[in-house]
Amino acid sequence: MFPTDRMRRRRSNEMIRNMLTETRLHPNDLMLPLFFDESLDSIKYTDSMPGVPTYPLSKAAEVSERLYSAGINAVMLFGIPRRKDAEGSGAFAKNGVVQSAIRKIESTSDLLVAADLCMCEYTDHGHCGIVCEHGVDNDLTLIKYRKIAESLADAGAHMIAPSGMMDGQIMNIREALDDSGHKEVPIMAYSAKFCSGFYGPFRDIAHSAPSAYGRETYQMNPANGREAMTEMRRDIEEGADIIMVKPAMPYLDVIKQAKNELCIPIAAYQVSGEYAMIKAAAANGWLDERRTMMESLISIKRAGADILITYFAEEVLKELKK
């Protein structure tokens, strides 16, 4: 006890502080989201997501080679099709935007390619499934999810990441992958995906804001931590290999509880709104961008995340190399 035990002695110089650091970021922790738009001829930037490009398909090979050479080991792919329809048919097209991007990426690099499985980027109504008279029809949507999973795996995706929050989606996708000869392809489930206000900039990029009503009937109530644990346990029972909490920083308590109670790898998605807030505050001189970026990601890893899905991945790598 004080004055014998002086905690500040352990912080007295940089070498001691570095030696006693409990939580560290590593390049293997990081997964970078990538956007490809089938209708683009050149790279596009979106105001609400500064520094985050949307690529034309023609750039897929070049981008993957550059990222891999820079030290990025894993990416998560999202696609914006040239045309959208009520069935989200572009999501399972053999030559769809993500399927084509996967083939181009794998021809030039050894990046681990995870493919987001959802329909909101592909439907003209912006919802994550088949819309009927009373909202999104869960079981009709599962039929589409099976087709999407098979299509993405056939294209060469190393990991499938279902994000629609339909009941039974993991069981159905696991069956579809196994039946189509893709037993080795793991599922990273968006198990605790909350109905959050932090998704706005993503929807700007993907043109995927829902029409008519919101997504409260399938995404989780932000107030419900116990329900999140039930969702994660259920996905594990259905065959998930990795579970995810999304967003990340507003739900550190959920990540921590999952780490303590569930023996399975945990991913956390630092979503577009989390990224955009830091960027906007830094642009106004209110925050130190580098320090805040690193602190935010360390907090997510300290809570228990094994995989950090973040738009800051390239910038973090530069810091780690320093």
PDB file of C-alpha atoms in Angstrom, residues 191 228-234 236 243 254-266 306:
ATOM      1  CA  SER A 191     -24.847 -13.050 -34.260  1.00  0.00           C
ATOM      2  CA  ALA A 228     -27.622 -10.971 -27.505  1.00  0.00           C
ATOM      3  CA  MET A 229     -26.135 -13.854 -25.524  1.00  0.00           C
ATOM      4  CA  THR A 230     -29.075 -16.070 -26.542  1.00  0.00           C
ATOM      5  CA  GLU A 231     -28.581 -15.152 -30.205  1.00  0.00           C
ATOM      6  CA  MET A 232     -24.872 -15.982 -30.029  1.00  0.00           C
ATOM      7  CA  ARG A 233     -25.453 -19.321 -28.296  1.00  0.00           C
ATOM      8  CA  ARG A 234     -28.095 -20.232 -30.853  1.00  0.00           C
ATOM      9  CA  ILE A 236     -23.063 -21.613 -32.206  1.00  0.00           C
ATOM     10  CA  ILE A 243     -19.528 -15.019 -33.856  1.00  0.00           C
ATOM     11  CA  VAL A 254     -21.597  -7.700 -24.837  1.00  0.00           C
ATOM     12  CA  ILE A 255     -18.170  -8.540 -26.282  1.00  0.00           C
ATOM     13  CA  LYS A 256     -16.763  -8.965 -22.782  1.00  0.00           C
ATOM     14  CA  GLN A 257     -19.587 -11.218 -21.636  1.00  0.00           C
ATOM     15  CA  ALA A 258     -19.294 -13.344 -24.774  1.00  0.00           C
ATOM     16  CA  LYS A 259     -15.550 -13.693 -24.204  1.00  0.00           C
ATOM     17  CA  ASN A 260     -16.108 -14.817 -20.631  1.00  0.00           C
ATOM     18  CA  GLU A 261     -18.916 -17.269 -21.337  1.00  0.00           C
ATOM     19  CA  LEU A 262     -18.447 -18.649 -24.868  1.00  0.00           C
ATOM     20  CA  CYS A 263     -15.518 -20.743 -26.066  1.00  0.00           C
ATOM     21  CA  ILE A 264     -15.483 -19.530 -29.664  1.00  0.00           C
ATOM     22  CA  PRO A 265     -13.609 -16.817 -31.602  1.00  0.00           C
ATOM     23  CA  ILE A 266     -15.269 -13.403 -31.477  1.00  0.00           C
ATOM     24  CA  ASP A 306     -10.192 -11.740 -31.636  1.00  0.00           C
TER      25      ASP A 306
END
